[in-house]
Amino acid sequence: MKRILIIEDEIPIAELERDYFELHGFTAELAHDGEEGTAKALAGGYDLIILDLNLPGADGLEVCRSIRAQLDVPILIVSARDEEIDKIRGFGLGADDFVTKPFSPNELIARAKAHLSRYERFANRTAEPEQIRIRELTIDKTARRVYVHGNEVVLTTREFDVLAFMAAHPNRVFSKTELFERLWGFDSAGDIATVAVHIRRVREKIEAVPSNPQFIETVWGAGYRFTV
């Protein structure tokens, strides 16, 4: 049975989310402020985290940063703050999805299940090691590790997905919409901005000069290309 942690200060909303998750076979626990939520999340044992942004004690973005720095679990932000900058910041800090209040509980459950399924697929791979080596970059797809000049760089789950997907399709141009549909899997054009955020973060970690990328290039007006 999957364990969900819901970090939400509005008790009626938190209880509604908990009830829906439990109806769908999950175990759900609640935290009502940022500090409590961070402490519970870092104690481990949760398969997915639902996170509000407007929290007492510690802002939801700070909670997201703290969790992502230590744990590789799906983080779904559920918030009334629907400005694009909030979504960009959330994705930039490692959130996997952003659901705007008011929300459909069934949609929330569907998104949570999709993220859990994707994380499990990657965690349970048992194939022989498969590596992509391009110049100083090595991508170990089975171990989900990335090395630059032999030194490991740490990527979030979604950052790795972006890099591995593009490296597996070298010299092909993908639009933001194509990348979003293939890697996020949701038909939500309003969240396409997260593609650029993740590309930027990957570049910061693997490129010698991120402003002059040698691996993931921008093809103006078209999208991105992994160059070999």
PDB file of N, CA, C and O in Angstrom, residues 162-216:
ATOM      1  N   VAL A 162      14.848  13.897 -18.994  1.00  0.00           N
ATOM      2  CA  VAL A 162      15.039  14.815 -20.116  1.00  0.00           C
ATOM      3  C   VAL A 162      16.370  14.529 -20.817  1.00  0.00           C
ATOM      4  O   VAL A 162      16.430  14.394 -22.044  1.00  0.00           O
ATOM      5  N   LEU A 163      17.437  14.436 -20.036  1.00  0.00           N
ATOM      6  CA  LEU A 163      18.759  14.213 -20.617  1.00  0.00           C
ATOM      7  C   LEU A 163      18.839  12.868 -21.329  1.00  0.00           C
ATOM      8  O   LEU A 163      19.318  12.775 -22.466  1.00  0.00           O
ATOM      9  N   ALA A 164      18.391  11.808 -20.677  1.00  0.00           N
ATOM     10  CA  ALA A 164      18.491  10.473 -21.264  1.00  0.00           C
ATOM     11  C   ALA A 164      17.654  10.358 -22.530  1.00  0.00           C
ATOM     12  O   ALA A 164      18.079   9.742 -23.519  1.00  0.00           O
ATOM     13  N   PHE A 165      16.473  10.955 -22.517  1.00  0.00           N
ATOM     14  CA  PHE A 165      15.614  10.891 -23.705  1.00  0.00           C
ATOM     15  C   PHE A 165      16.266  11.591 -24.885  1.00  0.00           C
ATOM     16  O   PHE A 165      16.328  11.050 -26.001  1.00  0.00           O
ATOM     17  N   MET A 166      16.764  12.805 -24.649  1.00  0.00           N
ATOM     18  CA  MET A 166      17.359  13.556 -25.754  1.00  0.00           C
ATOM     19  C   MET A 166      18.648  12.903 -26.248  1.00  0.00           C
ATOM     20  O   MET A 166      18.910  12.856 -27.450  1.00  0.00           O
ATOM     21  N   ALA A 167      19.464  12.375 -25.304  1.00  0.00           N
ATOM     22  CA  ALA A 167      20.708  11.718 -25.706  1.00  0.00           C
ATOM     23  C   ALA A 167      20.436  10.448 -26.504  1.00  0.00           C
ATOM     24  O   ALA A 167      21.249  10.045 -27.343  1.00  0.00           O
ATOM     25  N   ALA A 168      19.295   9.808 -26.245  1.00  0.00           N
ATOM     26  CA  ALA A 168      18.931   8.592 -26.979  1.00  0.00           C
ATOM     27  C   ALA A 168      18.409   8.911 -28.382  1.00  0.00           C
ATOM     28  O   ALA A 168      18.246   8.004 -29.200  1.00  0.00           O
ATOM     29  N   HIS A 169      18.140  10.198 -28.649  1.00  0.00           N
ATOM     30  CA  HIS A 169      17.661  10.617 -29.974  1.00  0.00           C
ATOM     31  C   HIS A 169      18.548  11.764 -30.471  1.00  0.00           C
ATOM     32  O   HIS A 169      18.104  12.906 -30.612  1.00  0.00           O
ATOM     33  N   PRO A 170      19.826  11.492 -30.701  1.00  0.00           N
ATOM     34  CA  PRO A 170      20.772  12.562 -31.055  1.00  0.00           C
ATOM     35  C   PRO A 170      20.440  13.235 -32.381  1.00  0.00           C
ATOM     36  O   PRO A 170      19.905  12.614 -33.299  1.00  0.00           O
ATOM     37  N   ASN A 171      20.767  14.531 -32.405  1.00  0.00           N
ATOM     38  CA  ASN A 171      20.650  15.361 -33.611  1.00  0.00           C
ATOM     39  C   ASN A 171      19.218  15.546 -34.109  1.00  0.00           C
ATOM     40  O   ASN A 171      18.999  16.050 -35.201  1.00  0.00           O
ATOM     41  N   ARG A 172      18.255  15.156 -33.294  1.00  0.00           N
ATOM     42  CA  ARG A 172      16.852  15.360 -33.663  1.00  0.00           C
ATOM     43  C   ARG A 172      16.294  16.536 -32.870  1.00  0.00           C
ATOM     44  O   ARG A 172      16.543  16.661 -31.680  1.00  0.00           O
ATOM     45  N   VAL A 173      15.553  17.384 -33.541  1.00  0.00           N
ATOM     46  CA  VAL A 173      14.970  18.558 -32.884  1.00  0.00           C
ATOM     47  C   VAL A 173      13.606  18.190 -32.299  1.00  0.00           C
ATOM     48  O   VAL A 173      12.758  17.630 -32.999  1.00  0.00           O
ATOM     49  N   PHE A 174      13.446  18.494 -31.009  1.00  0.00           N
ATOM     50  CA  PHE A 174      12.165  18.285 -30.336  1.00  0.00           C
ATOM     51  C   PHE A 174      11.623  19.633 -29.890  1.00  0.00           C
ATOM     52  O   PHE A 174      12.337  20.419 -29.269  1.00  0.00           O
ATOM     53  N   SER A 175      10.358  19.881 -30.178  1.00  0.00           N
ATOM     54  CA  SER A 175       9.730  21.104 -29.688  1.00  0.00           C
ATOM     55  C   SER A 175       9.432  20.955 -28.196  1.00  0.00           C
ATOM     56  O   SER A 175       9.449  19.838 -27.650  1.00  0.00           O
ATOM     57  N   LYS A 176       9.161  22.065 -27.534  1.00  0.00           N
ATOM     58  CA  LYS A 176       8.795  22.010 -26.123  1.00  0.00           C
ATOM     59  C   LYS A 176       7.544  21.152 -25.932  1.00  0.00           C
ATOM     60  O   LYS A 176       7.445  20.386 -24.967  1.00  0.00           O
ATOM     61  N   THR A 177       6.601  21.283 -26.855  1.00  0.00           N
ATOM     62  CA  THR A 177       5.360  20.504 -26.743  1.00  0.00           C
ATOM     63  C   THR A 177       5.640  19.019 -26.842  1.00  0.00           C
ATOM     64  O   THR A 177       5.105  18.215 -26.053  1.00  0.00           O
ATOM     65  N   GLU A 178       6.490  18.604 -27.778  1.00  0.00           N
ATOM     66  CA  GLU A 178       6.830  17.183 -27.919  1.00  0.00           C
ATOM     67  C   GLU A 178       7.494  16.658 -26.662  1.00  0.00           C
ATOM     68  O   GLU A 178       7.156  15.570 -26.168  1.00  0.00           O
ATOM     69  N   LEU A 179       8.453  17.399 -26.128  1.00  0.00           N
ATOM     70  CA  LEU A 179       9.147  16.948 -24.913  1.00  0.00           C
ATOM     71  C   LEU A 179       8.183  16.856 -23.747  1.00  0.00           C
ATOM     72  O   LEU A 179       8.235  15.900 -22.967  1.00  0.00           O
ATOM     73  N   PHE A 180       7.304  17.839 -23.631  1.00  0.00           N
ATOM     74  CA  PHE A 180       6.344  17.826 -22.529  1.00  0.00           C
ATOM     75  C   PHE A 180       5.416  16.615 -22.622  1.00  0.00           C
ATOM     76  O   PHE A 180       5.189  15.914 -21.635  1.00  0.00           O
ATOM     77  N   GLU A 181       4.903  16.361 -23.812  1.00  0.00           N
ATOM     78  CA  GLU A 181       3.968  15.247 -23.984  1.00  0.00           C
ATOM     79  C   GLU A 181       4.650  13.903 -23.752  1.00  0.00           C
ATOM     80  O   GLU A 181       4.072  12.988 -23.168  1.00  0.00           O
ATOM     81  N   ARG A 182       5.898  13.753 -24.209  1.00  0.00           N
ATOM     82  CA  ARG A 182       6.601  12.471 -24.079  1.00  0.00           C
ATOM     83  C   ARG A 182       7.087  12.212 -22.662  1.00  0.00           C
ATOM     84  O   ARG A 182       7.076  11.064 -22.203  1.00  0.00           O
ATOM     85  N   LEU A 183       7.524  13.262 -21.960  1.00  0.00           N
ATOM     86  CA  LEU A 183       8.154  13.067 -20.659  1.00  0.00           C
ATOM     87  C   LEU A 183       7.233  13.362 -19.483  1.00  0.00           C
ATOM     88  O   LEU A 183       7.381  12.759 -18.424  1.00  0.00           O
ATOM     89  N   TRP A 184       6.305  14.268 -19.664  1.00  0.00           N
ATOM     90  CA  TRP A 184       5.363  14.560 -18.580  1.00  0.00           C
ATOM     91  C   TRP A 184       4.061  13.800 -18.771  1.00  0.00           C
ATOM     92  O   TRP A 184       3.448  13.378 -17.804  1.00  0.00           O
ATOM     93  N   GLY A 185       3.644  13.650 -19.997  1.00  0.00           N
ATOM     94  CA  GLY A 185       2.498  12.797 -20.287  1.00  0.00           C
ATOM     95  C   GLY A 185       1.148  13.427 -20.054  1.00  0.00           C
ATOM     96  O   GLY A 185       0.130  12.767 -20.139  1.00  0.00           O
ATOM     97  N   PHE A 186       1.102  14.719 -19.756  1.00  0.00           N
ATOM     98  CA  PHE A 186      -0.182  15.361 -19.526  1.00  0.00           C
ATOM     99  C   PHE A 186      -0.437  16.407 -20.602  1.00  0.00           C
ATOM    100  O   PHE A 186       0.450  17.177 -20.954  1.00  0.00           O
ATOM    101  N   ASP A 187      -1.654  16.448 -21.086  1.00  0.00           N
ATOM    102  CA  ASP A 187      -2.026  17.398 -22.133  1.00  0.00           C
ATOM    103  C   ASP A 187      -2.424  18.720 -21.484  1.00  0.00           C
ATOM    104  O   ASP A 187      -3.577  19.083 -21.400  1.00  0.00           O
ATOM    105  N   SER A 188      -1.429  19.442 -20.988  1.00  0.00           N
ATOM    106  CA  SER A 188      -1.672  20.689 -20.274  1.00  0.00           C
ATOM    107  C   SER A 188      -0.693  21.738 -20.779  1.00  0.00           C
ATOM    108  O   SER A 188       0.399  21.907 -20.248  1.00  0.00           O
ATOM    109  N   ALA A 189      -1.109  22.463 -21.832  1.00  0.00           N
ATOM    110  CA  ALA A 189      -0.202  23.389 -22.497  1.00  0.00           C
ATOM    111  C   ALA A 189       0.320  24.468 -21.556  1.00  0.00           C
ATOM    112  O   ALA A 189       1.409  24.983 -21.735  1.00  0.00           O
ATOM    113  N   GLY A 190      -0.443  24.801 -20.521  1.00  0.00           N
ATOM    114  CA  GLY A 190      -0.025  25.850 -19.613  1.00  0.00           C
ATOM    115  C   GLY A 190       1.218  25.522 -18.823  1.00  0.00           C
ATOM    116  O   GLY A 190       1.844  26.409 -18.257  1.00  0.00           O
ATOM    117  N   ASP A 191       1.602  24.266 -18.768  1.00  0.00           N
ATOM    118  CA  ASP A 191       2.769  23.865 -17.992  1.00  0.00           C
ATOM    119  C   ASP A 191       4.001  23.603 -18.869  1.00  0.00           C
ATOM    120  O   ASP A 191       5.002  23.102 -18.371  1.00  0.00           O
ATOM    121  N   ILE A 192       3.926  23.906 -20.135  1.00  0.00           N
ATOM    122  CA  ILE A 192       5.034  23.638 -21.040  1.00  0.00           C
ATOM    123  C   ILE A 192       6.279  24.424 -20.635  1.00  0.00           C
ATOM    124  O   ILE A 192       7.403  24.028 -20.951  1.00  0.00           O
ATOM    125  N   ALA A 193       6.095  25.516 -19.899  1.00  0.00           N
ATOM    126  CA  ALA A 193       7.247  26.315 -19.455  1.00  0.00           C
ATOM    127  C   ALA A 193       8.236  25.483 -18.643  1.00  0.00           C
ATOM    128  O   ALA A 193       9.422  25.804 -18.588  1.00  0.00           O
ATOM    129  N   THR A 194       7.761  24.404 -18.038  1.00  0.00           N
ATOM    130  CA  THR A 194       8.665  23.579 -17.234  1.00  0.00           C
ATOM    131  C   THR A 194       9.754  22.922 -18.075  1.00  0.00           C
ATOM    132  O   THR A 194      10.823  22.598 -17.563  1.00  0.00           O
ATOM    133  N   VAL A 195       9.506  22.734 -19.375  1.00  0.00           N
ATOM    134  CA  VAL A 195      10.523  22.133 -20.236  1.00  0.00           C
ATOM    135  C   VAL A 195      11.771  23.005 -20.263  1.00  0.00           C
ATOM    136  O   VAL A 195      12.895  22.521 -20.068  1.00  0.00           O
ATOM    137  N   ALA A 196      11.588  24.300 -20.474  1.00  0.00           N
ATOM    138  CA  ALA A 196      12.731  25.216 -20.526  1.00  0.00           C
ATOM    139  C   ALA A 196      13.459  25.253 -19.186  1.00  0.00           C
ATOM    140  O   ALA A 196      14.689  25.336 -19.140  1.00  0.00           O
ATOM    141  N   VAL A 197      12.701  25.179 -18.102  1.00  0.00           N
ATOM    142  CA  VAL A 197      13.322  25.185 -16.769  1.00  0.00           C
ATOM    143  C   VAL A 197      14.226  23.969 -16.599  1.00  0.00           C
ATOM    144  O   VAL A 197      15.371  24.079 -16.139  1.00  0.00           O
ATOM    145  N   HIS A 198      13.738  22.796 -16.980  1.00  0.00           N
ATOM    146  CA  HIS A 198      14.529  21.577 -16.818  1.00  0.00           C
ATOM    147  C   HIS A 198      15.726  21.539 -17.768  1.00  0.00           C
ATOM    148  O   HIS A 198      16.797  21.065 -17.383  1.00  0.00           O
ATOM    149  N   ILE A 199      15.553  22.036 -18.980  1.00  0.00           N
ATOM    150  CA  ILE A 199      16.684  22.118 -19.903  1.00  0.00           C
ATOM    151  C   ILE A 199      17.771  23.005 -19.301  1.00  0.00           C
ATOM    152  O   ILE A 199      18.966  22.668 -19.332  1.00  0.00           O
ATOM    153  N   ARG A 200      17.368  24.144 -18.750  1.00  0.00           N
ATOM    154  CA  ARG A 200      18.354  25.050 -18.153  1.00  0.00           C
ATOM    155  C   ARG A 200      19.092  24.387 -17.001  1.00  0.00           C
ATOM    156  O   ARG A 200      20.323  24.490 -16.888  1.00  0.00           O
ATOM    157  N   ARG A 201      18.363  23.663 -16.144  1.00  0.00           N
ATOM    158  CA  ARG A 201      18.997  23.027 -14.997  1.00  0.00           C
ATOM    159  C   ARG A 201      19.940  21.895 -15.425  1.00  0.00           C
ATOM    160  O   ARG A 201      21.003  21.704 -14.825  1.00  0.00           O
ATOM    161  N   VAL A 202      19.568  21.154 -16.453  1.00  0.00           N
ATOM    162  CA  VAL A 202      20.455  20.106 -16.971  1.00  0.00           C
ATOM    163  C   VAL A 202      21.730  20.734 -17.529  1.00  0.00           C
ATOM    164  O   VAL A 202      22.841  20.247 -17.271  1.00  0.00           O
ATOM    165  N   ARG A 203      21.576  21.806 -18.287  1.00  0.00           N
ATOM    166  CA  ARG A 203      22.758  22.486 -18.837  1.00  0.00           C
ATOM    167  C   ARG A 203      23.692  22.952 -17.725  1.00  0.00           C
ATOM    168  O   ARG A 203      24.918  22.839 -17.838  1.00  0.00           O
ATOM    169  N   GLU A 204      23.119  23.501 -16.650  1.00  0.00           N
ATOM    170  CA  GLU A 204      23.949  23.989 -15.550  1.00  0.00           C
ATOM    171  C   GLU A 204      24.782  22.870 -14.933  1.00  0.00           C
ATOM    172  O   GLU A 204      25.859  23.120 -14.387  1.00  0.00           O
ATOM    173  N   LYS A 205      24.311  21.631 -15.057  1.00  0.00           N
ATOM    174  CA  LYS A 205      24.992  20.517 -14.421  1.00  0.00           C
ATOM    175  C   LYS A 205      25.960  19.771 -15.344  1.00  0.00           C
ATOM    176  O   LYS A 205      26.905  19.147 -14.855  1.00  0.00           O
ATOM    177  N   ILE A 206      25.710  19.815 -16.660  1.00  0.00           N
ATOM    178  CA  ILE A 206      26.564  19.005 -17.541  1.00  0.00           C
ATOM    179  C   ILE A 206      27.421  19.833 -18.500  1.00  0.00           C
ATOM    180  O   ILE A 206      28.390  19.311 -19.046  1.00  0.00           O
ATOM    181  N   GLU A 207      27.067  21.082 -18.714  1.00  0.00           N
ATOM    182  CA  GLU A 207      27.792  21.889 -19.690  1.00  0.00           C
ATOM    183  C   GLU A 207      28.935  22.647 -19.023  1.00  0.00           C
ATOM    184  O   GLU A 207      28.785  23.189 -17.918  1.00  0.00           O
ATOM    185  N   ALA A 208      30.069  22.717 -19.697  1.00  0.00           N
ATOM    186  CA  ALA A 208      31.193  23.500 -19.181  1.00  0.00           C
ATOM    187  C   ALA A 208      30.828  24.977 -19.128  1.00  0.00           C
ATOM    188  O   ALA A 208      31.170  25.685 -18.176  1.00  0.00           O
ATOM    189  N   VAL A 209      30.137  25.451 -20.168  1.00  0.00           N
ATOM    190  CA  VAL A 209      29.657  26.837 -20.222  1.00  0.00           C
ATOM    191  C   VAL A 209      28.168  26.777 -20.566  1.00  0.00           C
ATOM    192  O   VAL A 209      27.805  26.687 -21.745  1.00  0.00           O
ATOM    193  N   PRO A 210      27.295  26.790 -19.561  1.00  0.00           N
ATOM    194  CA  PRO A 210      25.853  26.631 -19.828  1.00  0.00           C
ATOM    195  C   PRO A 210      25.292  27.626 -20.830  1.00  0.00           C
ATOM    196  O   PRO A 210      24.357  27.293 -21.564  1.00  0.00           O
ATOM    197  N   SER A 211      25.854  28.834 -20.868  1.00  0.00           N
ATOM    198  CA  SER A 211      25.352  29.831 -21.814  1.00  0.00           C
ATOM    199  C   SER A 211      25.776  29.542 -23.249  1.00  0.00           C
ATOM    200  O   SER A 211      25.248  30.143 -24.194  1.00  0.00           O
ATOM    201  N   ASN A 212      26.722  28.620 -23.412  1.00  0.00           N
ATOM    202  CA  ASN A 212      27.173  28.202 -24.747  1.00  0.00           C
ATOM    203  C   ASN A 212      27.189  26.676 -24.792  1.00  0.00           C
ATOM    204  O   ASN A 212      28.245  26.049 -24.854  1.00  0.00           O
ATOM    205  N   PRO A 213      26.007  26.059 -24.749  1.00  0.00           N
ATOM    206  CA  PRO A 213      25.915  24.603 -24.592  1.00  0.00           C
ATOM    207  C   PRO A 213      26.472  23.823 -25.776  1.00  0.00           C
ATOM    208  O   PRO A 213      26.271  24.211 -26.937  1.00  0.00           O
ATOM    209  N   GLN A 214      27.159  22.731 -25.466  1.00  0.00           N
ATOM    210  CA  GLN A 214      27.724  21.853 -26.488  1.00  0.00           C
ATOM    211  C   GLN A 214      26.918  20.573 -26.659  1.00  0.00           C
ATOM    212  O   GLN A 214      27.108  19.856 -27.643  1.00  0.00           O
ATOM    213  N   PHE A 215      26.060  20.273 -25.700  1.00  0.00           N
ATOM    214  CA  PHE A 215      25.241  19.060 -25.785  1.00  0.00           C
ATOM    215  C   PHE A 215      23.801  19.394 -26.178  1.00  0.00           C
ATOM    216  O   PHE A 215      23.337  18.997 -27.240  1.00  0.00           O
ATOM    217  N   ILE A 216      23.084  20.097 -25.316  1.00  0.00           N
ATOM    218  CA  ILE A 216      21.683  20.423 -25.597  1.00  0.00           C
ATOM    219  C   ILE A 216      21.623  21.836 -26.168  1.00  0.00           C
ATOM    220  O   ILE A 216      21.777  22.813 -25.436  1.00  0.00           O
TER     221      ILE A 216
END
